[in-house]
PDB file of C-alpha atoms and ligand atoms in Angstrom:
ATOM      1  CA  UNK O  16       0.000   0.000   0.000  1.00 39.00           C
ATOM      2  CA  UNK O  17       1.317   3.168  -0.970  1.00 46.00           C
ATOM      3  CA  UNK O  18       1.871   5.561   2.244  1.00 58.00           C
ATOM      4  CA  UNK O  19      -0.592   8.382   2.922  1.00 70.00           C
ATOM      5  CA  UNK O  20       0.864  11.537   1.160  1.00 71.00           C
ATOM      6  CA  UNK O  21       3.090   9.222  -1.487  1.00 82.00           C
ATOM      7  CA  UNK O  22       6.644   9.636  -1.805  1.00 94.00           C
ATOM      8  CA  UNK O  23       9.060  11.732   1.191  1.00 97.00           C
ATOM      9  CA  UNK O  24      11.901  13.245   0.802  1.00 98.00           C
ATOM     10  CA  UNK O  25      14.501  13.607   3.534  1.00 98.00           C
ATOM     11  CA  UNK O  26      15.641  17.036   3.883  1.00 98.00           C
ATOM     12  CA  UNK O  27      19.165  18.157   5.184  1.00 98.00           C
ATOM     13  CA  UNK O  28      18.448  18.337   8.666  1.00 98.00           C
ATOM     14  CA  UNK O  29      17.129  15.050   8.777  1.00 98.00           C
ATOM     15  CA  UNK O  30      13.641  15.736   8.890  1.00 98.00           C
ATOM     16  CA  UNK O  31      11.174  14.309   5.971  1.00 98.00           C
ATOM     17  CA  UNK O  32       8.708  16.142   4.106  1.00 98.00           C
ATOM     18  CA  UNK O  33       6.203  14.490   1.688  1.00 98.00           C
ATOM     19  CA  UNK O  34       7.262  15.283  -1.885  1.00 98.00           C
ATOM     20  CA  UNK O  35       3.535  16.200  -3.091  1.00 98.00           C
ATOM     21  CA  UNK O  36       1.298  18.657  -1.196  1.00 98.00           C
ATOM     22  CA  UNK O  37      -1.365  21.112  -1.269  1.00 98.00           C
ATOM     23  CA  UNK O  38      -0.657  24.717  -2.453  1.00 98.00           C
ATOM     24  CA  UNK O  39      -3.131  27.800  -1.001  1.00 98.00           C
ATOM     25  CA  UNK O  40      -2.192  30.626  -2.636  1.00 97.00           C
ATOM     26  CA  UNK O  41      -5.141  32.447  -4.175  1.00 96.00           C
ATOM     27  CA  UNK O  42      -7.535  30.175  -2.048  1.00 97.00           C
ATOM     28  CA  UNK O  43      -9.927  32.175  -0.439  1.00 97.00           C
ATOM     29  CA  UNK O  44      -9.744  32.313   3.560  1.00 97.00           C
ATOM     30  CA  UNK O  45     -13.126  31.039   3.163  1.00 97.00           C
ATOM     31  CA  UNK O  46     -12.458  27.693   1.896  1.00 98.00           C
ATOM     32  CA  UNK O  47      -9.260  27.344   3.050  1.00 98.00           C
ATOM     33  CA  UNK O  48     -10.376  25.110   6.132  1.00 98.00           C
ATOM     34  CA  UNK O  49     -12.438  22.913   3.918  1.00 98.00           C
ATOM     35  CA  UNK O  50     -10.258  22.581   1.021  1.00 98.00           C
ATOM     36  CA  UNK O  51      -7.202  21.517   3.712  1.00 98.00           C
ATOM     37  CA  UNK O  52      -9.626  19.447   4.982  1.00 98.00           C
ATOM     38  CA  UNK O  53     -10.287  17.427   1.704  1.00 98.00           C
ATOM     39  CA  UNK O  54      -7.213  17.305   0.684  1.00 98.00           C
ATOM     40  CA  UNK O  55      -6.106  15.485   4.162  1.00 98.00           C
ATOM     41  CA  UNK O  56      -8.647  12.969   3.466  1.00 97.00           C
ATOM     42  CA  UNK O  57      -7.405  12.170   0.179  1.00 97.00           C
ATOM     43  CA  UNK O  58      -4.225  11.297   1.600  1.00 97.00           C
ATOM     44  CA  UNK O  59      -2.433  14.783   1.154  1.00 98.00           C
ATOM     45  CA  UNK O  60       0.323  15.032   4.048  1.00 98.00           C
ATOM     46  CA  UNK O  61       1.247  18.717   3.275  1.00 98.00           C
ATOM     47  CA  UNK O  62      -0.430  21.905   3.359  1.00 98.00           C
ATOM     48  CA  UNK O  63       1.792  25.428   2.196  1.00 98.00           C
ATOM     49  CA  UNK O  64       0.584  28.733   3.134  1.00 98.00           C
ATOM     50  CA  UNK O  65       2.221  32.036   3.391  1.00 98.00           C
ATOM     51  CA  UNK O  66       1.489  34.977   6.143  1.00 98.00           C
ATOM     52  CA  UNK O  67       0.750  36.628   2.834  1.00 98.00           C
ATOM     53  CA  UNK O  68      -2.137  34.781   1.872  1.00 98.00           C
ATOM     54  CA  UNK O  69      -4.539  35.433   4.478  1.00 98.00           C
ATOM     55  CA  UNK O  70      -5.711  32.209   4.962  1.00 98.00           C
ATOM     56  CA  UNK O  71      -3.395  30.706   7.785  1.00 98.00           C
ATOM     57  CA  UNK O  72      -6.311  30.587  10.378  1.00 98.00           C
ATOM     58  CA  UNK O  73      -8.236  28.653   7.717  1.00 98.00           C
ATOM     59  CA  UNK O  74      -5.517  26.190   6.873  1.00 98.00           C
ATOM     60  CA  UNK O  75      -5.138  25.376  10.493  1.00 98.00           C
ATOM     61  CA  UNK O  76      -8.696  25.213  10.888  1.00 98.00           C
ATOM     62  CA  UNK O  77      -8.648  22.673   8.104  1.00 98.00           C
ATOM     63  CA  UNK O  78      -5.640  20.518   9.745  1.00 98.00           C
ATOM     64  CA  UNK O  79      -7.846  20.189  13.089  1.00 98.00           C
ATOM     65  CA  UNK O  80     -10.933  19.213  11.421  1.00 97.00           C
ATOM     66  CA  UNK O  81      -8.919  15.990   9.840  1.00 97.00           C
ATOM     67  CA  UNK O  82      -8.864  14.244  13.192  1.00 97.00           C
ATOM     68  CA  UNK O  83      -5.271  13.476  12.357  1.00 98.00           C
ATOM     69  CA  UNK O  84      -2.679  13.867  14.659  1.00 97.00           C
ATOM     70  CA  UNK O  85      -0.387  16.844  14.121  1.00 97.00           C
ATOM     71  CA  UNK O  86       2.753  14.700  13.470  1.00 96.00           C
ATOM     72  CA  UNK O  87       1.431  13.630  10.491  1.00 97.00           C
ATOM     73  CA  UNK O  88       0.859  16.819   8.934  1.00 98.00           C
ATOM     74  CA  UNK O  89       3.512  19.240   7.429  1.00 98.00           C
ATOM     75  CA  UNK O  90       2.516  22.399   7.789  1.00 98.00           C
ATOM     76  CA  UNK O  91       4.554  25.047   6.288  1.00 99.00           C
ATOM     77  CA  UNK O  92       4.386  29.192   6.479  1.00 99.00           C
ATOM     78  CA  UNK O  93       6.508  32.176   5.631  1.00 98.00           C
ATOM     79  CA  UNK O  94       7.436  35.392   6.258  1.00 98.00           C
ATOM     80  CA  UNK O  95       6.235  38.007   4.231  1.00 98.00           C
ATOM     81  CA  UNK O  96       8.385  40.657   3.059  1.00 98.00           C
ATOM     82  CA  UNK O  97       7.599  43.741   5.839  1.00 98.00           C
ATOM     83  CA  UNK O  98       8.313  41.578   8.214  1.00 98.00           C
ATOM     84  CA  UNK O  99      11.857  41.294   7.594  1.00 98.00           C
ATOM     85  CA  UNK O 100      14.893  41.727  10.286  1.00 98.00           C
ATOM     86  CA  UNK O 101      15.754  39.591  13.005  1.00 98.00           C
ATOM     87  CA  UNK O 102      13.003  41.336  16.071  1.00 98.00           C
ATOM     88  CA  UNK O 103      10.341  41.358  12.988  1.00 98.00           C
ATOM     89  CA  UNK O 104      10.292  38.041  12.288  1.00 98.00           C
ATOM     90  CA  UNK O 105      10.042  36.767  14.987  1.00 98.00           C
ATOM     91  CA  UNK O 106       7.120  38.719  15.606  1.00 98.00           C
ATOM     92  CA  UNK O 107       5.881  37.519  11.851  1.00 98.00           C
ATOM     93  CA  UNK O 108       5.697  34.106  13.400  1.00 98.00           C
ATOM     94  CA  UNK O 109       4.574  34.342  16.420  1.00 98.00           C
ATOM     95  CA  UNK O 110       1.336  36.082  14.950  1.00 98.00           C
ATOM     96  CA  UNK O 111       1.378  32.811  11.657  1.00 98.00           C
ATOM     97  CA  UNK O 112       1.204  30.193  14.809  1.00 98.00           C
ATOM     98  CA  UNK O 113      -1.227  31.782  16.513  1.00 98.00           C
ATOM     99  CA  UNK O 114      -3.522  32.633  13.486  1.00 98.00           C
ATOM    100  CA  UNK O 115      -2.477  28.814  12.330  1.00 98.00           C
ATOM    101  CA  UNK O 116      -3.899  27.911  16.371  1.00 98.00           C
ATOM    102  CA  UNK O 117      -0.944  25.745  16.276  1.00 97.00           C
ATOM    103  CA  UNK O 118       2.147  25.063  18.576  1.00 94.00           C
ATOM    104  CA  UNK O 119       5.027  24.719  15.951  1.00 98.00           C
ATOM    105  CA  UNK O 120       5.275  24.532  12.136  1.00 98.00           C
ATOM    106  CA  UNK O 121       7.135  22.429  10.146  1.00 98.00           C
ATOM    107  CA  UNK O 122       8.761  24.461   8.045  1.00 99.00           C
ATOM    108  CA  UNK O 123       9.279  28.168   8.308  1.00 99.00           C
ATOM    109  CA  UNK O 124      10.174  30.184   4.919  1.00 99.00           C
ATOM    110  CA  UNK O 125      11.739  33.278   4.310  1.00 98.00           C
ATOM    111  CA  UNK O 126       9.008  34.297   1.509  1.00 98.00           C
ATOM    112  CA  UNK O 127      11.223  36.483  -1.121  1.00 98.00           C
ATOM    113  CA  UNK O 128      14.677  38.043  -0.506  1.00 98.00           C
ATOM    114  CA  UNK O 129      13.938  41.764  -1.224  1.00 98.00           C
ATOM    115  CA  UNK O 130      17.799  42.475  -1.639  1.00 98.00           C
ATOM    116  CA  UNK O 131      16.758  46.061  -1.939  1.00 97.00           C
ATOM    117  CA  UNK O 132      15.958  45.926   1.939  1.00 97.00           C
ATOM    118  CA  UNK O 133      19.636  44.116   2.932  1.00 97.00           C
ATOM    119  CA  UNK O 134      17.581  42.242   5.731  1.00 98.00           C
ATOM    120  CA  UNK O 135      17.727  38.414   4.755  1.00 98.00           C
ATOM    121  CA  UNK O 136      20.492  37.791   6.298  1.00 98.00           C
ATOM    122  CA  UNK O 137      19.093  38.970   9.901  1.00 98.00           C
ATOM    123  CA  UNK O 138      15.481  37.520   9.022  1.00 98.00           C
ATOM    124  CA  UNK O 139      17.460  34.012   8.205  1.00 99.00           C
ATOM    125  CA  UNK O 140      19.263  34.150  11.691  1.00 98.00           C
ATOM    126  CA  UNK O 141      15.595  34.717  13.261  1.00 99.00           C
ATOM    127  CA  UNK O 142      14.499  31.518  11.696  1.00 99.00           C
ATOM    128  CA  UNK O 143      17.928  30.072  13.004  1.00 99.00           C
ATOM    129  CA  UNK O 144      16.384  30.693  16.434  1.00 98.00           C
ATOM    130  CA  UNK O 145      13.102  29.581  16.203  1.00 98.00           C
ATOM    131  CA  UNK O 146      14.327  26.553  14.862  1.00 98.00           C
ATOM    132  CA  UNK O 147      16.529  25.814  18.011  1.00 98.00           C
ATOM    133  CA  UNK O 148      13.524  27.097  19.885  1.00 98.00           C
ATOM    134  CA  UNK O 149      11.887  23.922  18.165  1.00 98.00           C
ATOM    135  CA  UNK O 150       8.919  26.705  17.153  1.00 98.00           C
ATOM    136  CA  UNK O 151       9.493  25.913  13.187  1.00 98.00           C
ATOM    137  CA  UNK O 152      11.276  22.429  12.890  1.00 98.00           C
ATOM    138  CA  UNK O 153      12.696  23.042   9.871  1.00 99.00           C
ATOM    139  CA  UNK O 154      13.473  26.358   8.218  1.00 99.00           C
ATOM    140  CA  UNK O 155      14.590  27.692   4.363  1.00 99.00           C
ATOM    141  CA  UNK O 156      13.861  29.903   2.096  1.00 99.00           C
ATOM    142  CA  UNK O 157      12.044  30.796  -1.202  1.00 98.00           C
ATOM    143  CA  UNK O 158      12.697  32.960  -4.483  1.00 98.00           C
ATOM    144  CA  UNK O 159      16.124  32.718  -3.291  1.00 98.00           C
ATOM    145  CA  UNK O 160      19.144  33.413  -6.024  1.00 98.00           C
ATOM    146  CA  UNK O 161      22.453  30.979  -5.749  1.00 98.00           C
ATOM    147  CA  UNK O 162      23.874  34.642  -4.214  1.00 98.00           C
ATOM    148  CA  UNK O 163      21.730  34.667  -1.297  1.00 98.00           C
ATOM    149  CA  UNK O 164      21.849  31.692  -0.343  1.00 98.00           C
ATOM    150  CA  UNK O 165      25.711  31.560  -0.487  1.00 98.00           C
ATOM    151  CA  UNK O 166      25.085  34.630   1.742  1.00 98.00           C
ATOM    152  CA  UNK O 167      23.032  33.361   4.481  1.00 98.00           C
ATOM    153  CA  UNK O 168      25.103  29.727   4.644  1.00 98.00           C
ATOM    154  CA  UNK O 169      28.430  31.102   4.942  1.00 98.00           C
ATOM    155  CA  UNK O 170      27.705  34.322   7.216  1.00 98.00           C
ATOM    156  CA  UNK O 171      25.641  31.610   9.523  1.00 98.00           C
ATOM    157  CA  UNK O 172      26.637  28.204   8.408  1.00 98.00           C
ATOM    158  CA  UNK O 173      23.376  26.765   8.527  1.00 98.00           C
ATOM    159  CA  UNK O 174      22.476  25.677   5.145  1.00 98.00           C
ATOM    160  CA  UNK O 175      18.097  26.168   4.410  1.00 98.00           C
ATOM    161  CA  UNK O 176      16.562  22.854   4.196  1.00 98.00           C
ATOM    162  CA  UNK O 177      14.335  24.320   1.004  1.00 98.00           C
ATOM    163  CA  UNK O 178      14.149  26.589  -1.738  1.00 99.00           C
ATOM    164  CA  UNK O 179      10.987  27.357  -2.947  1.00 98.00           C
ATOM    165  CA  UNK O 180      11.233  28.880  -6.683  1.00 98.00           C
ATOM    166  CA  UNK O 181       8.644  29.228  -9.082  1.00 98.00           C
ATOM    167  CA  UNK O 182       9.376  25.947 -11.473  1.00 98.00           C
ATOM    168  CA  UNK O 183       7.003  24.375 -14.049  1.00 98.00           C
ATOM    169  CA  UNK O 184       7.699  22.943 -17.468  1.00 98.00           C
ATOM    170  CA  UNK O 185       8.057  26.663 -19.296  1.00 98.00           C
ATOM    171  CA  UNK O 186      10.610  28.184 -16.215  1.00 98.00           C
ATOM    172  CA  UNK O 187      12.920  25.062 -15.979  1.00 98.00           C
ATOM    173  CA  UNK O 188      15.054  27.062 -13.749  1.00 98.00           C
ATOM    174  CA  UNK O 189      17.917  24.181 -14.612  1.00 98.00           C
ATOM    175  CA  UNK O 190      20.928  26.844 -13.035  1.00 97.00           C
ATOM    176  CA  UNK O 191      19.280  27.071  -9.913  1.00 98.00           C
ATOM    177  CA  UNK O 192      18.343  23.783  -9.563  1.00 98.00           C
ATOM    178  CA  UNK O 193      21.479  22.589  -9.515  1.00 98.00           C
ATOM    179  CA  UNK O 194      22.694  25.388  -7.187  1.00 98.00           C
ATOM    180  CA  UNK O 195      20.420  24.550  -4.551  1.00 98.00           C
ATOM    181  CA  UNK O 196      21.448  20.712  -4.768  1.00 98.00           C
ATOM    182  CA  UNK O 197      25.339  21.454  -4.874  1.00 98.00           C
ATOM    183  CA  UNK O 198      24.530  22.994  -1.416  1.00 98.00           C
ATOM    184  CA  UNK O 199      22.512  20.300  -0.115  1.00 98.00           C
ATOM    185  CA  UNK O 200      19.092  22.805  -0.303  1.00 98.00           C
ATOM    186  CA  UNK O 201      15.826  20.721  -1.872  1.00 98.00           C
ATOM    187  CA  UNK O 202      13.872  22.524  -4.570  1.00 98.00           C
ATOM    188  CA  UNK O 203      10.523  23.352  -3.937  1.00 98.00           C
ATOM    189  CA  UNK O 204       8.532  24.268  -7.135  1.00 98.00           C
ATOM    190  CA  UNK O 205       5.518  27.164  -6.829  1.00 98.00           C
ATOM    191  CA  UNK O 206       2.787  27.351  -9.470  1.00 97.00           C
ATOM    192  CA  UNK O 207       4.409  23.977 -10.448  1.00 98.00           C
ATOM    193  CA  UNK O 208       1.358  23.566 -13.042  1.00 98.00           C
ATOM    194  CA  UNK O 209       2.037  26.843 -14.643  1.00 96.00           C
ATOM    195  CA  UNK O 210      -0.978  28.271 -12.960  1.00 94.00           C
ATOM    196  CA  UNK O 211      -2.658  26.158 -15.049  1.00 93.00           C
ATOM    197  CA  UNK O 212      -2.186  27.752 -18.698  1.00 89.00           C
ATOM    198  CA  UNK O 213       0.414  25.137 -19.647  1.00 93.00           C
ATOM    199  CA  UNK O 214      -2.038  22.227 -19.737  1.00 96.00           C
ATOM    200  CA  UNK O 215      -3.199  22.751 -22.965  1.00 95.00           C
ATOM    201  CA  UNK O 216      -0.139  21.892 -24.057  1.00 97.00           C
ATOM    202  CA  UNK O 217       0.146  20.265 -27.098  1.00 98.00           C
ATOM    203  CA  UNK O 218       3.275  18.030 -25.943  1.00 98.00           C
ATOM    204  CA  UNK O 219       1.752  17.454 -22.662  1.00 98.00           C
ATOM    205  CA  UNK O 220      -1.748  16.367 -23.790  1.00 98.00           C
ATOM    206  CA  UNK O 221       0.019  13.953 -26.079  1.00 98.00           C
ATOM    207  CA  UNK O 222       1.853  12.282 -22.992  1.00 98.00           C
ATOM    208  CA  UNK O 223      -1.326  12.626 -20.822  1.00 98.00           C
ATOM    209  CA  UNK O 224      -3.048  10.242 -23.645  1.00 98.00           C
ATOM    210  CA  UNK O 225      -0.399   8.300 -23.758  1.00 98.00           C
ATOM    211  CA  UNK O 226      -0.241   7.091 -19.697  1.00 98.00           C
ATOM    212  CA  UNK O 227      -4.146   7.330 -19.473  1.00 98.00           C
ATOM    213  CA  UNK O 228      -3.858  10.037 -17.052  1.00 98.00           C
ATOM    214  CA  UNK O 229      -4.630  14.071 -17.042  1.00 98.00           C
ATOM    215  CA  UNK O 230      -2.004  16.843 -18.312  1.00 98.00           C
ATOM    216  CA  UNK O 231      -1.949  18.363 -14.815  1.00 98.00           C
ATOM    217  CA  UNK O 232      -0.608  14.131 -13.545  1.00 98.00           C
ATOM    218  CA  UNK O 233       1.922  14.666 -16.439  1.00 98.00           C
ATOM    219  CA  UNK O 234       3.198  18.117 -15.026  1.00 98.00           C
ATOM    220  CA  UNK O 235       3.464  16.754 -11.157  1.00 98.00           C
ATOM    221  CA  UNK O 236       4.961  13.266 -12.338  1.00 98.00           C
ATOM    222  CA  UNK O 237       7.495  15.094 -14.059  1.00 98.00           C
ATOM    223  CA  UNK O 238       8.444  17.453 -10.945  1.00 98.00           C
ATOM    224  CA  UNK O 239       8.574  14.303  -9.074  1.00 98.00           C
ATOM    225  CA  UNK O 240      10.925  12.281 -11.314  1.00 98.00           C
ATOM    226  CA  UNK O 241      13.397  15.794 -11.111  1.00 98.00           C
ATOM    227  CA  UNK O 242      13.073  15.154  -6.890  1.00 98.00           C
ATOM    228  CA  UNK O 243      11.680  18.588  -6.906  1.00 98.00           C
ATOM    229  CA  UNK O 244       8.704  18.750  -3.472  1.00 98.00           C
ATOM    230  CA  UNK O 245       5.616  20.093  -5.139  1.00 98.00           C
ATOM    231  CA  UNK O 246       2.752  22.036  -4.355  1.00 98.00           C
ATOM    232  CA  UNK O 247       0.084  22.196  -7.007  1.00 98.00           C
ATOM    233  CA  UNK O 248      -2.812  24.206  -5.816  1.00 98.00           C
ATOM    234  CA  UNK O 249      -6.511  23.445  -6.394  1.00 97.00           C
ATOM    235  CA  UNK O 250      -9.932  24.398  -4.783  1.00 97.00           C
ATOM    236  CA  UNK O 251     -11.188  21.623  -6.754  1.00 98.00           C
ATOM    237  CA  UNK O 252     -12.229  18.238  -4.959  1.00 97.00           C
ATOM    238  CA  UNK O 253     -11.756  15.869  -7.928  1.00 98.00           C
ATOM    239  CA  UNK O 254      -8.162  18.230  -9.079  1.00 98.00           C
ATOM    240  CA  UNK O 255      -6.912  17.688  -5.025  1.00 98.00           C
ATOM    241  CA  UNK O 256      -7.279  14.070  -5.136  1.00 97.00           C
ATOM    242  CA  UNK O 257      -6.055  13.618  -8.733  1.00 97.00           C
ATOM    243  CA  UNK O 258      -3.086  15.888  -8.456  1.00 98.00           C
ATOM    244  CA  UNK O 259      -1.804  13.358  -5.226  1.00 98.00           C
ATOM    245  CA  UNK O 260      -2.323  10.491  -7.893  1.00 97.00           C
ATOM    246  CA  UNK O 261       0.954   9.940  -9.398  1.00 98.00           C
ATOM    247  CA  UNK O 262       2.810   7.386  -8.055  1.00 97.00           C
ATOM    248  CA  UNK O 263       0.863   4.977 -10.716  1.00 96.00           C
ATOM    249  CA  UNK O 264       3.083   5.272 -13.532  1.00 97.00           C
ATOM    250  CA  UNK O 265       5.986   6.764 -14.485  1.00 98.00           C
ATOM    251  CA  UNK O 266       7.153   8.951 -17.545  1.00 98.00           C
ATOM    252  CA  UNK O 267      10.112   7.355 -19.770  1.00 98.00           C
ATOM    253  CA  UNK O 268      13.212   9.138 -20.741  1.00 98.00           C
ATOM    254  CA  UNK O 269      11.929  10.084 -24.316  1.00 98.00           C
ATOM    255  CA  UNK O 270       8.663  11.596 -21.957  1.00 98.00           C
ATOM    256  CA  UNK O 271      11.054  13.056 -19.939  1.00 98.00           C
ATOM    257  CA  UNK O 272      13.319  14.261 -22.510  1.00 98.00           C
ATOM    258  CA  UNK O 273       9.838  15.721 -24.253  1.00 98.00           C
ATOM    259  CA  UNK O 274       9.347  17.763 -21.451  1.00 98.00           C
ATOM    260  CA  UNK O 275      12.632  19.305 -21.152  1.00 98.00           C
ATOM    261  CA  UNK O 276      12.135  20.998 -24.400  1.00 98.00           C
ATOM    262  CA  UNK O 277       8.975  22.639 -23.502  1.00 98.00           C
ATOM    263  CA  UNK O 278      11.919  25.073 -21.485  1.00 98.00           C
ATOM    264  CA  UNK O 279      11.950  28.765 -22.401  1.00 97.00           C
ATOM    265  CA  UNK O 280      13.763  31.982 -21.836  1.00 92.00           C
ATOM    266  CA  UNK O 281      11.174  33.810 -20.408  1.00 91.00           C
ATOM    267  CA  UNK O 282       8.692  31.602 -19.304  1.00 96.00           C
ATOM    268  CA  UNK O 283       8.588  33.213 -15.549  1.00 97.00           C
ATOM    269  CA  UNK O 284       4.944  33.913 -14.327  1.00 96.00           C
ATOM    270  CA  UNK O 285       5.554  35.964 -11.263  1.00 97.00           C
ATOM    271  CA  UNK O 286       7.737  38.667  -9.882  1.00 97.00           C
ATOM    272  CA  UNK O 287      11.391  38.944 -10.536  1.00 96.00           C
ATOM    273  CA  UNK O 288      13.144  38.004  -6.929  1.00 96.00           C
ATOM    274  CA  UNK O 289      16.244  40.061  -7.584  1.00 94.00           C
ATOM    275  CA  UNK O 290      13.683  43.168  -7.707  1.00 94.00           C
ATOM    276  CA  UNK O 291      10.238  42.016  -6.075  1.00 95.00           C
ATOM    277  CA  UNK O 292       9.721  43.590  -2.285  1.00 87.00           C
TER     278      UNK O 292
HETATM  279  P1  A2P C 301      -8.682  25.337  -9.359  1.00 84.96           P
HETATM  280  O1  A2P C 301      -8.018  25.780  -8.069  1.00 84.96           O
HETATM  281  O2  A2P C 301      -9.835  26.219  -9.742  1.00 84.96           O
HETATM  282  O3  A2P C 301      -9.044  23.880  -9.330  1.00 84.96           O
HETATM  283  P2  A2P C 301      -0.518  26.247  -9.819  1.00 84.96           P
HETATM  284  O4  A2P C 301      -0.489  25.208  -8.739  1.00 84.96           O
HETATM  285  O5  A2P C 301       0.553  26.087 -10.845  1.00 84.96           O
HETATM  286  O6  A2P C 301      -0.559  27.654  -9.258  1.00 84.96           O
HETATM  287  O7  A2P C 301      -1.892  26.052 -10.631  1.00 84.96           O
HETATM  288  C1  A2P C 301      -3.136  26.288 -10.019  1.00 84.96           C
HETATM  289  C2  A2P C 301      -4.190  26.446 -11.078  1.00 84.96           C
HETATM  290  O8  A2P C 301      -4.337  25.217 -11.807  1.00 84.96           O
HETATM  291  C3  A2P C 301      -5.550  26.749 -10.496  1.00 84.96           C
HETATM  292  O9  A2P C 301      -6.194  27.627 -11.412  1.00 84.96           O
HETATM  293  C4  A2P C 301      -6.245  25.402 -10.445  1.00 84.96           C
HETATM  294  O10 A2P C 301      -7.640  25.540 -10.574  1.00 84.96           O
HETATM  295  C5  A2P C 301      -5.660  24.713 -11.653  1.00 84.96           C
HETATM  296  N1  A2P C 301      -5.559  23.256 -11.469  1.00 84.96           N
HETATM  297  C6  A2P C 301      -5.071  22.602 -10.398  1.00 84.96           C
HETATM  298  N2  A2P C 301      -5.119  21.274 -10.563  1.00 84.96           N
HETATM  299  C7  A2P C 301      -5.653  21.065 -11.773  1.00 84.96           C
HETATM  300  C8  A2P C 301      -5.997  19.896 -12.516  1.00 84.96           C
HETATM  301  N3  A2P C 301      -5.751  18.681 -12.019  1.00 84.96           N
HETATM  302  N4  A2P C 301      -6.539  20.065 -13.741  1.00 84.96           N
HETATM  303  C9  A2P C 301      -6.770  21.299 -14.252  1.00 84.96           C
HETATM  304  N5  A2P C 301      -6.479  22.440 -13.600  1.00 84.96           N
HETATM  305  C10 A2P C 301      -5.931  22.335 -12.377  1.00 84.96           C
END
């Protein structure tokens, strides 16, 4: 029997984190508690929200109502950008666990670097402490370039256990893919389906028909097979359980090779990290 949650990946502080889970972003606060709460009872292990998105109190709301106990659920947040700084932050979470109504998080996330600001560095030792605290049990960062992250791991030594970039098959992002893994950091991939516009996808349909299953199974079988964690985000009941539903086949290397070429220059949805916040 395949666990609940499918595949985990062990991240560099030892910890595991399930490789597929739910993304909230543009879910309303309103259905936050009962979309977590379907997606937990399809077997989804992982729920990622964001101070940002307004719908913490929802998500943990949606955790509770599973009945299942809260070591089995990875819960992570992050800290949005005016909350930077060391005293900030840890203000910033303080007020995500107690809108969240829970006691620690799993993983805590510096949300976007906003070099223009120069606080990263003191909002990454702030995680640092919380994580020693045992408040967030495992801490990283997202939209983070190769140059930040050299930043925070040599000024602290304490290397980010994630980095959460926006990835899908048009923003390949191969460079800083391999950057994280040369320094041990797992890649996380945001709006891993595109957002949705690339499953119409010529190329992608035709592999979708191929392995019987839907475009959007192509897209998350493929982040899978790169080790990337994964957070497609739905509000749909019959999209959260299929999107979990892809440890039933596998794409070959010509698949695999297929959608590598789907790549592009400028294929980047959202906000440019080296100017955003
Ligand atoms: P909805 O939430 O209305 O179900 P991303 O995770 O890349 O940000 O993509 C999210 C978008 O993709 C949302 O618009 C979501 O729609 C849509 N989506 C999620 N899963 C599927 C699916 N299995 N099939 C089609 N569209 C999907």
């Amino acid at each position: 029997m395949v666990m609940a949650g499918g595949a985990r990946l062990t991240l560099n502080d030892g910890r595991m984190i399930p490789q597929v889970g739910l993304g909230v972003w543009r879910t309303p606060a309103d259905d936050a508690a009962v979309v977590v709460r379907t997606a937990l009872e399809a077997g989804y292990r992982a729920v990622d929200t964001a101070a940002i998105y307004g719908n913490e109190a929802g998500v943990g709301e949606g955790v509770r109502a599973s009945g299942l106990p809260r070591d089995e659920v990875f819960v992570t947040t992050k800290l949005w950008n005016e909350s930077q700084g060391y005293d900030r932050a840890l203000r910033a979470f303080d007020k995500s666990v107690e809108r969240l109504g829970l006691d620690h998080v799993d993983l805590y996330l510096i949300h976007w670097p906003c070099p223009q600001q120069g606080l990263y560095l003191e909002s990454w030792k702030a995680l640092i402490r919380l994580r020693e605290e045992g408040r967030a049990r495992s801490i990283g960062v997202s939209n983070f370039a190769a140059e930040h992250l050299e930043r925070i791991i040599s000024e602290t030594g304490v290397v980010p256990a994630v980095n959460q970039i926006e990835l899908h098959p048009r923003f390949q992002q191969a460079s800083l893919r391999a950057a994280n893994a040369a320094a041990g950091v797992l890649t996380e991939s945001w709006s891993p389906l595109g957002q949705g516009q690339i499953l119409e996808d010529p190329i992608i349909a035709g592999l979708a028909a191929k392995h019987g299953v839907t475009p959007a199974q192509v897209v998350i079988r493929w982040h899978v097979q790169l080790g990337l964690i994964v957070i497609p985000k739905s509000v749909t009941p019959a999209r959260i359980v299929q999107n979990l539903d892809v440890f039933g086949f596998a794409l070959d290397t010509n698949d695999m090779a297929a959608m590598a070429s789907l790549d592009t220059e400028n294929g980047r949805i959202g906000p440019d990290p080296a100017s955003f916040g």
